[in-house]
Amino acid sequence: MKTSWSLVALATVALLMGCSSAKEDWNKATSANTVASYQDYLNKHPSGEHSSDALDKIHSLEDDAAWSQAKQANTADAYREYMQKQPAGSHLKDAQEAVTAQQRAAD
């Protein structure tokens, strides 16, 4: 009986440590706010409480980086590349407007 309680206690401690680790890893990821930090969280906790949040953040950061590159290049081709790489991107309307404006300016 004593062994059973010891195993239950050990399992409980391990579970609590795992939860703490996942929470700490999430806090680290959000503090860093980089694709790499969220990917690290997902590698360690693929089914974790914040796994869908981590994926959302990765997509958002990648979208913002692609948009920043397109804006920096400021060419119709760069905006088209953004639209191709980020078909559900949050800057699609802006990219389409930029392409239209550049085409009008070229005419």
PDB file of C-alpha atoms in Angstrom:
ATOM      1  CA  MET A   1       0.000   0.000   0.000  1.00  0.00           C
ATOM      2  CA  LYS A   2       2.864   2.336   0.846  1.00  0.00           C
ATOM      3  CA  THR A   3       4.373   1.726  -2.603  1.00  0.00           C
ATOM      4  CA  SER A   4       1.070   2.615  -4.300  1.00  0.00           C
ATOM      5  CA  TRP A   5       0.916   5.972  -2.515  1.00  0.00           C
ATOM      6  CA  SER A   6       4.526   6.652  -3.377  1.00  0.00           C
ATOM      7  CA  LEU A   7       3.814   6.020  -7.051  1.00  0.00           C
ATOM      8  CA  VAL A   8       0.742   8.260  -6.967  1.00  0.00           C
ATOM      9  CA  ALA A   9       2.722  11.008  -5.247  1.00  0.00           C
ATOM     10  CA  LEU A  10       5.573  10.671  -7.742  1.00  0.00           C
ATOM     11  CA  ALA A  11       3.168  10.785 -10.700  1.00  0.00           C
ATOM     12  CA  THR A  12       1.476  13.883  -9.262  1.00  0.00           C
ATOM     13  CA  VAL A  13       4.788  15.678  -8.808  1.00  0.00           C
ATOM     14  CA  ALA A  14       5.841  14.772 -12.357  1.00  0.00           C
ATOM     15  CA  LEU A  15       2.535  16.046 -13.723  1.00  0.00           C
ATOM     16  CA  LEU A  16       2.825  19.312 -11.821  1.00  0.00           C
ATOM     17  CA  MET A  17       6.394  19.798 -13.000  1.00  0.00           C
ATOM     18  CA  GLY A  18       5.299  19.189 -16.583  1.00  0.00           C
ATOM     19  CA  CYS A  19       2.572  21.824 -16.292  1.00  0.00           C
ATOM     20  CA  SER A  20       4.977  24.288 -14.785  1.00  0.00           C
ATOM     21  CA  SER A  21       7.453  23.634 -17.579  1.00  0.00           C
ATOM     22  CA  ALA A  22       4.825  24.191 -20.261  1.00  0.00           C
ATOM     23  CA  LYS A  23       3.730  27.423 -18.615  1.00  0.00           C
ATOM     24  CA  GLU A  24       7.326  28.601 -18.303  1.00  0.00           C
ATOM     25  CA  ASP A  25       8.032  27.677 -21.923  1.00  0.00           C
ATOM     26  CA  TRP A  26       4.941  29.603 -23.063  1.00  0.00           C
ATOM     27  CA  ASN A  27       6.019  32.639 -21.048  1.00  0.00           C
ATOM     28  CA  LYS A  28       9.473  32.440 -22.640  1.00  0.00           C
ATOM     29  CA  ALA A  29       7.950  32.196 -26.100  1.00  0.00           C
ATOM     30  CA  THR A  30       5.678  35.185 -25.596  1.00  0.00           C
ATOM     31  CA  SER A  31       8.494  37.234 -24.086  1.00  0.00           C
ATOM     32  CA  ALA A  32      10.762  36.558 -27.060  1.00  0.00           C
ATOM     33  CA  ASN A  33       7.862  36.818 -29.540  1.00  0.00           C
ATOM     34  CA  THR A  34       9.792  35.211 -32.394  1.00  0.00           C
ATOM     35  CA  VAL A  35       8.989  32.421 -34.806  1.00  0.00           C
ATOM     36  CA  ALA A  36      11.840  30.403 -33.293  1.00  0.00           C
ATOM     37  CA  SER A  37      10.535  30.811 -29.730  1.00  0.00           C
ATOM     38  CA  TYR A  38       7.028  29.692 -30.648  1.00  0.00           C
ATOM     39  CA  GLN A  39       8.416  26.797 -32.692  1.00  0.00           C
ATOM     40  CA  ASP A  40      10.503  25.768 -29.676  1.00  0.00           C
ATOM     41  CA  TYR A  41       7.354  25.785 -27.544  1.00  0.00           C
ATOM     42  CA  LEU A  42       5.574  23.610 -30.125  1.00  0.00           C
ATOM     43  CA  ASN A  43       8.504  21.194 -30.322  1.00  0.00           C
ATOM     44  CA  LYS A  44       8.376  20.713 -26.564  1.00  0.00           C
ATOM     45  CA  HIS A  45       4.583  20.805 -26.178  1.00  0.00           C
ATOM     46  CA  PRO A  46       2.924  19.812 -29.482  1.00  0.00           C
ATOM     47  CA  SER A  47      -0.426  19.251 -27.746  1.00  0.00           C
ATOM     48  CA  GLY A  48       0.055  21.923 -25.115  1.00  0.00           C
ATOM     49  CA  GLU A  49      -2.563  24.341 -23.904  1.00  0.00           C
ATOM     50  CA  HIS A  50      -1.133  27.097 -26.107  1.00  0.00           C
ATOM     51  CA  SER A  51      -0.206  25.072 -29.196  1.00  0.00           C
ATOM     52  CA  SER A  52      -2.881  26.696 -31.380  1.00  0.00           C
ATOM     53  CA  ASP A  53      -1.904  30.132 -30.048  1.00  0.00           C
ATOM     54  CA  ALA A  54       1.724  29.397 -30.925  1.00  0.00           C
ATOM     55  CA  LEU A  55       0.754  28.427 -34.481  1.00  0.00           C
ATOM     56  CA  ASP A  56      -1.313  31.599 -34.825  1.00  0.00           C
ATOM     57  CA  LYS A  57       1.611  33.709 -33.630  1.00  0.00           C
ATOM     58  CA  ILE A  58       3.999  31.983 -36.048  1.00  0.00           C
ATOM     59  CA  HIS A  59       1.659  32.682 -38.969  1.00  0.00           C
ATOM     60  CA  SER A  60       1.188  36.281 -37.867  1.00  0.00           C
ATOM     61  CA  LEU A  61       4.925  36.925 -37.478  1.00  0.00           C
ATOM     62  CA  GLU A  62       5.670  35.318 -40.847  1.00  0.00           C
ATOM     63  CA  ASP A  63       2.920  37.385 -42.468  1.00  0.00           C
ATOM     64  CA  ASP A  64       4.264  40.599 -40.956  1.00  0.00           C
ATOM     65  CA  ALA A  65       7.810  39.779 -42.076  1.00  0.00           C
ATOM     66  CA  ALA A  66       6.665  39.065 -45.637  1.00  0.00           C
ATOM     67  CA  TRP A  67       4.661  42.303 -45.696  1.00  0.00           C
ATOM     68  CA  SER A  68       7.625  44.280 -44.393  1.00  0.00           C
ATOM     69  CA  GLN A  69       9.803  42.862 -47.180  1.00  0.00           C
ATOM     70  CA  ALA A  70       7.212  43.743 -49.806  1.00  0.00           C
ATOM     71  CA  LYS A  71       6.863  47.285 -48.506  1.00  0.00           C
ATOM     72  CA  GLN A  72      10.618  47.742 -48.369  1.00  0.00           C
ATOM     73  CA  ALA A  73      11.015  46.619 -51.997  1.00  0.00           C
ATOM     74  CA  ASN A  74       7.925  48.647 -52.957  1.00  0.00           C
ATOM     75  CA  THR A  75       7.495  47.015 -56.346  1.00  0.00           C
ATOM     76  CA  ALA A  76       4.476  45.401 -57.937  1.00  0.00           C
ATOM     77  CA  ASP A  77       6.413  42.139 -58.140  1.00  0.00           C
ATOM     78  CA  ALA A  78       7.193  42.262 -54.407  1.00  0.00           C
ATOM     79  CA  TYR A  79       3.544  42.842 -53.556  1.00  0.00           C
ATOM     80  CA  ARG A  80       2.497  40.007 -55.880  1.00  0.00           C
ATOM     81  CA  GLU A  81       5.040  37.742 -54.189  1.00  0.00           C
ATOM     82  CA  TYR A  82       3.562  38.667 -50.813  1.00  0.00           C
ATOM     83  CA  MET A  83       0.087  37.763 -52.074  1.00  0.00           C
ATOM     84  CA  GLN A  84       1.356  34.455 -53.424  1.00  0.00           C
ATOM     85  CA  LYS A  85       3.233  33.507 -50.243  1.00  0.00           C
ATOM     86  CA  GLN A  86       0.542  34.755 -47.868  1.00  0.00           C
ATOM     87  CA  PRO A  87      -2.807  33.961 -49.561  1.00  0.00           C
ATOM     88  CA  ALA A  88      -4.618  34.475 -46.245  1.00  0.00           C
ATOM     89  CA  GLY A  89      -2.366  37.307 -45.104  1.00  0.00           C
ATOM     90  CA  SER A  90      -3.674  40.235 -43.146  1.00  0.00           C
ATOM     91  CA  HIS A  91      -2.214  42.710 -45.651  1.00  0.00           C
ATOM     92  CA  LEU A  92      -3.780  41.314 -48.830  1.00  0.00           C
ATOM     93  CA  LYS A  93      -5.994  44.321 -49.441  1.00  0.00           C
ATOM     94  CA  ASP A  94      -3.050  46.689 -48.975  1.00  0.00           C
ATOM     95  CA  ALA A  95      -0.932  44.589 -51.337  1.00  0.00           C
ATOM     96  CA  GLN A  96      -3.648  44.582 -53.997  1.00  0.00           C
ATOM     97  CA  GLU A  97      -4.063  48.343 -53.650  1.00  0.00           C
ATOM     98  CA  ALA A  98      -0.291  48.829 -53.945  1.00  0.00           C
ATOM     99  CA  VAL A  99      -0.146  46.750 -57.136  1.00  0.00           C
ATOM    100  CA  THR A 100      -3.049  48.734 -58.616  1.00  0.00           C
ATOM    101  CA  ALA A 101      -1.424  52.050 -57.675  1.00  0.00           C
ATOM    102  CA  GLN A 102       1.896  51.029 -59.207  1.00  0.00           C
ATOM    103  CA  GLN A 103       0.186  49.875 -62.401  1.00  0.00           C
ATOM    104  CA  ARG A 104      -1.656  53.197 -62.669  1.00  0.00           C
ATOM    105  CA  ALA A 105       1.571  55.111 -62.102  1.00  0.00           C
ATOM    106  CA  ALA A 106       3.260  53.118 -64.867  1.00  0.00           C
ATOM    107  CA  ASP A 107       0.485  53.915 -67.367  1.00  0.00           C
TER     108      ASP A 107
END
